[in-house]
mmCIF file of C-alpha atoms in Angstrom:
data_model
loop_
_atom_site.group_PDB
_atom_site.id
_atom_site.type_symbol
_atom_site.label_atom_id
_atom_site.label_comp_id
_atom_site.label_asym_id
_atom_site.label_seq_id
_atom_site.Cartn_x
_atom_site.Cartn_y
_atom_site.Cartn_z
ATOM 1 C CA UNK I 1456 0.000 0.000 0.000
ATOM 2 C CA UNK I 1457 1.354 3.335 -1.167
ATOM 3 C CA UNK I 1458 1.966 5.625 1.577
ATOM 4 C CA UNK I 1459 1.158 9.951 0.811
ATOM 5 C CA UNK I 1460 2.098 11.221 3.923
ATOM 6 C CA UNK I 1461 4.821 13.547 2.687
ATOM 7 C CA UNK I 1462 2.416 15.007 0.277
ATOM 8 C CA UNK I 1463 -0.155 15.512 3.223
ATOM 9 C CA UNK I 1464 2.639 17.188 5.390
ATOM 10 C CA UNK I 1465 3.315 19.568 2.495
ATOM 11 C CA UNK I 1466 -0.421 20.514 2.269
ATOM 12 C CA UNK I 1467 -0.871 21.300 5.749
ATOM 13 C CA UNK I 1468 2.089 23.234 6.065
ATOM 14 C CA UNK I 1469 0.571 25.606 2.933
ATOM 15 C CA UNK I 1470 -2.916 26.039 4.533
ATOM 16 C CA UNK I 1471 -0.797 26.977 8.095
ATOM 17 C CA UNK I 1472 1.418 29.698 6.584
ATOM 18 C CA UNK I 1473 0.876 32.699 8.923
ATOM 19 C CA UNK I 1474 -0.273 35.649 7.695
ATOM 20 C CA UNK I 1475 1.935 38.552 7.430
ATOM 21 C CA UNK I 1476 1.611 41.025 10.961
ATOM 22 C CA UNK I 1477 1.389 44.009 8.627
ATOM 23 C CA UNK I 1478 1.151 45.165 5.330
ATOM 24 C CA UNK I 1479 2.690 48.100 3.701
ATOM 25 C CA UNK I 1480 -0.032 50.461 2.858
ATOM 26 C CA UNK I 1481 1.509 52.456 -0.609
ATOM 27 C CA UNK I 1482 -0.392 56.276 -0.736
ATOM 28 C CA UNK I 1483 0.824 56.430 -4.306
ATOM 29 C CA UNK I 1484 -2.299 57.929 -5.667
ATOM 30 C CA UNK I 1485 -2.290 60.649 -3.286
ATOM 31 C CA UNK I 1486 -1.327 64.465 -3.563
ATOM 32 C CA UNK I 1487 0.808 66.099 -0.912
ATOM 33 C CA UNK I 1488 0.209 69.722 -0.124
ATOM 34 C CA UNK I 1489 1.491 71.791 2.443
ATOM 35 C CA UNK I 1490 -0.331 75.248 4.259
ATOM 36 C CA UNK I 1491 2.038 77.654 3.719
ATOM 37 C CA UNK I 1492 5.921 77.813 3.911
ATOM 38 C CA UNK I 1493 8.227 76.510 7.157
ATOM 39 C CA UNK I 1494 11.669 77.720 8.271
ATOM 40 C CA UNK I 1495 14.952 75.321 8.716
ATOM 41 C CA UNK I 1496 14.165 74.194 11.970
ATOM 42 C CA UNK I 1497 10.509 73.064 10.659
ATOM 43 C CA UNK I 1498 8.349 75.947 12.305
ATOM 44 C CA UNK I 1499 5.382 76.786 10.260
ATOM 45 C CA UNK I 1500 5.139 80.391 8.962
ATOM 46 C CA UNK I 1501 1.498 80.140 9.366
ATOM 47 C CA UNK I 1502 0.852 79.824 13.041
ATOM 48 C CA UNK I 1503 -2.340 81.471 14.554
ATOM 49 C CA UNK I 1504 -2.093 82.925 18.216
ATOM 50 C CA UNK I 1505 -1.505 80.305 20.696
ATOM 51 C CA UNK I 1506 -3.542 78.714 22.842
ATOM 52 C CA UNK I 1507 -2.704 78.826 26.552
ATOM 53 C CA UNK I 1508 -1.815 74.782 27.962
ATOM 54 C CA UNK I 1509 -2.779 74.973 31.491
ATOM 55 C CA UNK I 1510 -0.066 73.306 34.160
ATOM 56 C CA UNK I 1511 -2.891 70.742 34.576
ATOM 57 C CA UNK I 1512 -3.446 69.809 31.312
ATOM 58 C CA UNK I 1513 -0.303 68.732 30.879
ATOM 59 C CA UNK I 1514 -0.168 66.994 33.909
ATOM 60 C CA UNK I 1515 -3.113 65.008 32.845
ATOM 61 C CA UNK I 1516 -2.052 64.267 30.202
ATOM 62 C CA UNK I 1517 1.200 62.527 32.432
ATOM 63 C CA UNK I 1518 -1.036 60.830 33.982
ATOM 64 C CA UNK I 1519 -3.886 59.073 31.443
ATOM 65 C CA UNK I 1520 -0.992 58.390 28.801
ATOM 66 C CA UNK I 1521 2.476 58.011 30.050
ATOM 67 C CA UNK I 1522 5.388 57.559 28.741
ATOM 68 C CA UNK I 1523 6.244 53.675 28.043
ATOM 69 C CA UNK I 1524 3.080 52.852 29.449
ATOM 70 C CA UNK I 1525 1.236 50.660 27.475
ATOM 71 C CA UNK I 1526 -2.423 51.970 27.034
ATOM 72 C CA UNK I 1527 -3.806 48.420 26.750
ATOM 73 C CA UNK I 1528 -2.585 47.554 30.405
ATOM 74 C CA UNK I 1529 -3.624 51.470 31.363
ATOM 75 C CA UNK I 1530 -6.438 52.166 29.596
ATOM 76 C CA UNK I 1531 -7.951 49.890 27.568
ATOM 77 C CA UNK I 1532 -11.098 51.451 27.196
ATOM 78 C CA UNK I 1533 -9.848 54.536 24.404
ATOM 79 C CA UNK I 1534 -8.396 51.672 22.437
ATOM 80 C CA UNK I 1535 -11.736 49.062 22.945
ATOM 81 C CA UNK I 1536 -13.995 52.534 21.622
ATOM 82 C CA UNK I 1537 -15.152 52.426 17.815
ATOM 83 C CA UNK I 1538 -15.024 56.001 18.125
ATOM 84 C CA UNK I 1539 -12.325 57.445 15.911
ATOM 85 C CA UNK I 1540 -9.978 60.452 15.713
ATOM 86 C CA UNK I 1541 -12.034 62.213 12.752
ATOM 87 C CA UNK I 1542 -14.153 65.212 12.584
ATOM 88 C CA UNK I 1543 -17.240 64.852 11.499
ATOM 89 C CA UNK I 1544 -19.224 68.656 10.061
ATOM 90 C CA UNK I 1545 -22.547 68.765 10.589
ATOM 91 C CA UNK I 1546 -22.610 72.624 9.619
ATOM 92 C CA UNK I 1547 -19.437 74.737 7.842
ATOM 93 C CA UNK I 1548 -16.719 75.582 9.825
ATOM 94 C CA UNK I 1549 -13.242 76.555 10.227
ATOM 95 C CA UNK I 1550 -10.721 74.229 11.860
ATOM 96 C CA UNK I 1551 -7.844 74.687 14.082
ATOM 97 C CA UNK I 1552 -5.535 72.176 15.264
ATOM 98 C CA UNK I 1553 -3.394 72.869 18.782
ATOM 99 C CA UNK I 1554 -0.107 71.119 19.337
ATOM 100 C CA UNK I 1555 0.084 70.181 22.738
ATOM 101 C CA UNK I 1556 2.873 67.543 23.299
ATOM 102 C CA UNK I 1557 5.392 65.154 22.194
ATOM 103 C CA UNK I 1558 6.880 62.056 22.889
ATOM 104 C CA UNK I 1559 8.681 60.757 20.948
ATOM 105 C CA UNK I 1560 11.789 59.804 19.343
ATOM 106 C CA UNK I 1561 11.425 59.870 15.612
ATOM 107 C CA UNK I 1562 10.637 63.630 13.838
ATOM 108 C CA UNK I 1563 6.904 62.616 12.780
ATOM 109 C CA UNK I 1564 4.636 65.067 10.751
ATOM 110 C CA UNK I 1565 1.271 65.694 10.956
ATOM 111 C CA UNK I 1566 -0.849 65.799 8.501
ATOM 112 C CA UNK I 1567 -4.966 65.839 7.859
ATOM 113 C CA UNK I 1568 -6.876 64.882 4.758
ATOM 114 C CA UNK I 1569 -10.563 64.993 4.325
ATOM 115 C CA UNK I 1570 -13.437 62.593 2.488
ATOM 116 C CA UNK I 1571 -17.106 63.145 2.229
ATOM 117 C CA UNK I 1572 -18.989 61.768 5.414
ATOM 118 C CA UNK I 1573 -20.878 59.186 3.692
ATOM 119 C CA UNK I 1574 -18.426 57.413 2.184
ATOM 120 C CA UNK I 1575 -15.296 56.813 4.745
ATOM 121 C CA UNK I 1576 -12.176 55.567 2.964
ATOM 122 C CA UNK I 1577 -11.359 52.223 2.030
ATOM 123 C CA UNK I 1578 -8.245 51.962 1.445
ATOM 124 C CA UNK I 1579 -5.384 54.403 0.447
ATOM 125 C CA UNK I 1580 -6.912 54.593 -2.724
ATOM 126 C CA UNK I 1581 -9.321 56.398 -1.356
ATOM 127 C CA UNK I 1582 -6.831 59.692 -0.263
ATOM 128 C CA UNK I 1583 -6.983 62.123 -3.245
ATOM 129 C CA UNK I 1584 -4.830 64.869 -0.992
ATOM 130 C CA UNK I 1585 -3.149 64.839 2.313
ATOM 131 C CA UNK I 1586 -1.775 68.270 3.546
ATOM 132 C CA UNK I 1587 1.046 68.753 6.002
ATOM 133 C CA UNK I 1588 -0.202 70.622 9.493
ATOM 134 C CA UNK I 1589 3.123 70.528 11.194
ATOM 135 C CA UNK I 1590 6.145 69.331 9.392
ATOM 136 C CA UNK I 1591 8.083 68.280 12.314
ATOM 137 C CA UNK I 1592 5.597 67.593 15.587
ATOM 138 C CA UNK I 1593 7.971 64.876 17.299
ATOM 139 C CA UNK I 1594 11.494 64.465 18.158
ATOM 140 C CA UNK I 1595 13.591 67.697 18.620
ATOM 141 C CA UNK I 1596 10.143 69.631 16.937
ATOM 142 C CA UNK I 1597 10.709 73.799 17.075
ATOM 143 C CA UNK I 1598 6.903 73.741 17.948
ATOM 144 C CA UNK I 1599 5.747 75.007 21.793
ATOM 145 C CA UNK I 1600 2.516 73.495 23.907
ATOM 146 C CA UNK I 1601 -0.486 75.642 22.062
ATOM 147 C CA UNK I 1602 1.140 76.099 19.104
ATOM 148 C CA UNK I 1603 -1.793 76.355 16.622
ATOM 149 C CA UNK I 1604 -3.076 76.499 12.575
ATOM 150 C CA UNK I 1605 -6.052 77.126 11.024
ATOM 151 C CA UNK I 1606 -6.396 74.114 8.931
ATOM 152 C CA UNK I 1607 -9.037 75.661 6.609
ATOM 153 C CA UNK I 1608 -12.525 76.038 6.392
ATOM 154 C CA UNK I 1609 -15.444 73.061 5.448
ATOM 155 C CA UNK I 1610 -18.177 72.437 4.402
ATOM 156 C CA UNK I 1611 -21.016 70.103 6.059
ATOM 157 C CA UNK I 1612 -20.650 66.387 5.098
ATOM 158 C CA UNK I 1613 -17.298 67.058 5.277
ATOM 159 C CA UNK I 1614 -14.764 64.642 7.613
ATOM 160 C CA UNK I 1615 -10.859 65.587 8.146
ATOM 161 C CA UNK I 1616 -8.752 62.619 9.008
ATOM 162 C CA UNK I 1617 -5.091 63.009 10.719
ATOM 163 C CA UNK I 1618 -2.376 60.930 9.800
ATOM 164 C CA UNK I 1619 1.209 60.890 11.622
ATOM 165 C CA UNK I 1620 4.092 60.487 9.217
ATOM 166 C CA UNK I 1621 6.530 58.449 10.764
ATOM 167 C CA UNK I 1622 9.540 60.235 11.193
ATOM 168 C CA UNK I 1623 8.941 62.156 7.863
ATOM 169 C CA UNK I 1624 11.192 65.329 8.743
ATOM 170 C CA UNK I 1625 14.686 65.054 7.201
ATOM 171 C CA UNK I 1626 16.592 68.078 9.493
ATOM 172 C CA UNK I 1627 19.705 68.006 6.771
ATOM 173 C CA UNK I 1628 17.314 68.464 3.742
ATOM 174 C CA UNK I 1629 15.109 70.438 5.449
ATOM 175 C CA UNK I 1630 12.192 68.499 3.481
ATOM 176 C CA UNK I 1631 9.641 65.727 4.057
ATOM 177 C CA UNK I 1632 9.207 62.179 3.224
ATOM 178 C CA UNK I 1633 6.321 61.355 1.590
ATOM 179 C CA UNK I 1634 7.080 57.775 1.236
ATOM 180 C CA UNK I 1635 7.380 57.629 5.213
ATOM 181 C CA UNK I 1636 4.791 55.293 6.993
ATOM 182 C CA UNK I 1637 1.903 56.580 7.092
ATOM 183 C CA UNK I 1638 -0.181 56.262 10.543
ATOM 184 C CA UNK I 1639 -3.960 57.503 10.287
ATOM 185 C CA UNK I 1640 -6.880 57.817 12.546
ATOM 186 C CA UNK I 1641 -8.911 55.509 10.134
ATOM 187 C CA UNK I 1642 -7.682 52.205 11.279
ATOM 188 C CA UNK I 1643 -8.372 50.475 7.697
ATOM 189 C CA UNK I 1644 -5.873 52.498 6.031
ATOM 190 C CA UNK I 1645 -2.734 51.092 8.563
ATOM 191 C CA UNK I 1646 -0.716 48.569 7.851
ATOM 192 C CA UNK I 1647 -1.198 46.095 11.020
ATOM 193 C CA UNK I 1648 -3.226 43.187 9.766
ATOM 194 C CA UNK I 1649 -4.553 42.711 13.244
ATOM 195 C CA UNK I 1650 -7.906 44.648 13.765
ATOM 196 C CA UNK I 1651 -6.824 44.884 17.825
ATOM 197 C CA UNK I 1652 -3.265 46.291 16.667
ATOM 198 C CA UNK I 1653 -4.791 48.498 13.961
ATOM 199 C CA UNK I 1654 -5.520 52.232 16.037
ATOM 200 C CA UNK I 1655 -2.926 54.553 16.246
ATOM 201 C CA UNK I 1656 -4.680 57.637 17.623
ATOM 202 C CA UNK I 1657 -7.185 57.808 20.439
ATOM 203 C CA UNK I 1658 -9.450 60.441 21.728
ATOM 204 C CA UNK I 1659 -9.073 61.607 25.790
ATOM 205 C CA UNK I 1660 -11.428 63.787 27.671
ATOM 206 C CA UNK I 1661 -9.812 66.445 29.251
ATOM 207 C CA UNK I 1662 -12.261 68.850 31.604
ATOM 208 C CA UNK I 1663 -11.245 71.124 33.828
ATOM 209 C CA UNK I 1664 -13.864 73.771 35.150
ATOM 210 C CA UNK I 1665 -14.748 75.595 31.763
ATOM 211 C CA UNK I 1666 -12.163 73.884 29.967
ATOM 212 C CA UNK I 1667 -12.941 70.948 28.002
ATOM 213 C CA UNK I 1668 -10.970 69.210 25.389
ATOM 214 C CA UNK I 1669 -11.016 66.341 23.515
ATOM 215 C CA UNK I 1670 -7.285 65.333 22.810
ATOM 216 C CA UNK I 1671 -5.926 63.375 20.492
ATOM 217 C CA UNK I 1672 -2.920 60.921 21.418
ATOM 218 C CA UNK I 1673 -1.026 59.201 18.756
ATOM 219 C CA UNK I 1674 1.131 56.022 18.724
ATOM 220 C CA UNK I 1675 3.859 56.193 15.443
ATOM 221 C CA UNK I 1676 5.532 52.481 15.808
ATOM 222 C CA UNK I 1677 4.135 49.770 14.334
ATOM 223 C CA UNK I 1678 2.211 47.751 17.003
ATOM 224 C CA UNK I 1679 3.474 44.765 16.162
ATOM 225 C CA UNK I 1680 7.281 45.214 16.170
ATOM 226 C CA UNK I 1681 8.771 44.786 19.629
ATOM 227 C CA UNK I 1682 10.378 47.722 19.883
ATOM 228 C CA UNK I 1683 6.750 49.644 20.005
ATOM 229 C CA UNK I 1684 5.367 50.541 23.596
ATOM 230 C CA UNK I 1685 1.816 51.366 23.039
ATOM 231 C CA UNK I 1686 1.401 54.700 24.814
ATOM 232 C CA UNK I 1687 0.382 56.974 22.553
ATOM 233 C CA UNK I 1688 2.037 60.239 23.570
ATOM 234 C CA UNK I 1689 3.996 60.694 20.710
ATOM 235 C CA UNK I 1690 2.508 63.657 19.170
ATOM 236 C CA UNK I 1691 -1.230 64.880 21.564
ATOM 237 C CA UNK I 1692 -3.011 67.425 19.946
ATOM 238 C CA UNK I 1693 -6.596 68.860 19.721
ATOM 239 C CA UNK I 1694 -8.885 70.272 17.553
ATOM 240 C CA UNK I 1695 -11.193 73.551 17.360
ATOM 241 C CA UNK I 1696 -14.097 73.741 15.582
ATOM 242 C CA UNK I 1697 -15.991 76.890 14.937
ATOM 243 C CA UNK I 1698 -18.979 77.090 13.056
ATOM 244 C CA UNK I 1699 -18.978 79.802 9.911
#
């Protein structure tokens, strides 16, 4: 009797072959744009007055995301939320993003790009334009706690995503990487394959008397390499949204 078991083993091991932990995500359709012009050490030319960052914020934000301290152990309720980083216009408005803090260790840009409401993006494809906010909002950034831009003004059905560049500032070219990985507040369009390892930025209440925020934390490592620690405080910002 003719024994197959070699052939079986074979078979088996093709059905078992892992999937990759993440796949490169490739924005090659998409159009960068910047707001307006930037000096050498990456400061915008285009800043708005800036917003005062209370003592306490910033001590909150110490507290509820800190650094090396991995959110899912911390808080695993902003990363369990379906709620996502985007705004979502119910009425035309301007927008104005605040820098608030940094983290980390790479020189990551921020960046926003909008789609219609209705019909969130699917895939990269998806991005017609992404515009650079602040060239350089992580390691060594020029940039100061209520640092602020006007993003532009919107329309109603409008949404404005926020992607984090990963360390898309080149200081001795004094120019930026589109090609850099690209980390966005629509999970879909990272490159983890994991749905659990998929956000990178998560929103935190902040309140304080008459002050109430909604900040925006961002993790820019890969969540499935080792050498990521989950805390997302490398680049907190929020937005302001003022009806026209």
């Amino acid at each position: 009797m003719k024994k197959f078991y070699p052939v079986l083993f074979l078979l088996l091991t093709a059905c078992n072959k892992e999937q990759p932990a993440t796949k490169p995500v490739q924005f090659s359709s998409t159009v960068y744009e910047f707001l307006g012009t930037y000096d050498n050490t990456s400061k915008p030319h285009y800043l708005q007055k800036r917003d005062t960052i209370s003592t306490d914020m910033i001590n909150f934000i110490k507290i509820t995301i800190p650094e090396a301290s991995d959110l899912r152990k911390t808080h695993p309720e902003l990363l369990s939320t379906k709620a996502i980083a985007d705004i979502a216009l119910t009425q035309s408005s301007d927008i104005y993003i605040t820098f608030v803090s940094q983290g980390a260790n790479l020189a990551d840009a921020f960046a926003f790009y909008t789609y219609p409401t209705n019909s969130p993006p699917a895939s990269a494809k998806d991005i017609q334009k992404i515009t650079y906010v602040f060239p350089n909002a992580g390691h060594l950034s020029p940039l100061w706690a209520g640092d602020k831009v006007k993003i532009g003004s919107f329309n109603a059905g409008t949404s404005i995503g926020f992607v984090l560049m990963q360390d898309a500032w080149n200081d001795a070219t004094k120019t930026l990487n589109n090609a850099a990985v690209h980390f966005c507040s629509n999970d879909v369009l990272n490159p983890e394959t994991n749905p659990a390892l998929k956000k990178h930025a998560v929103l935190i209440d902040y309140s304080s008397g008459n002050n109430r925020k909604v900040l925006i934390g961002f993790e820019d490592v890969d969540r499935t390499k080792q050498e990521c620690d989950h805390d997302f405080n490398d680049v907190v910002v929020y937005a302001t949204v003022t009806a026209n």
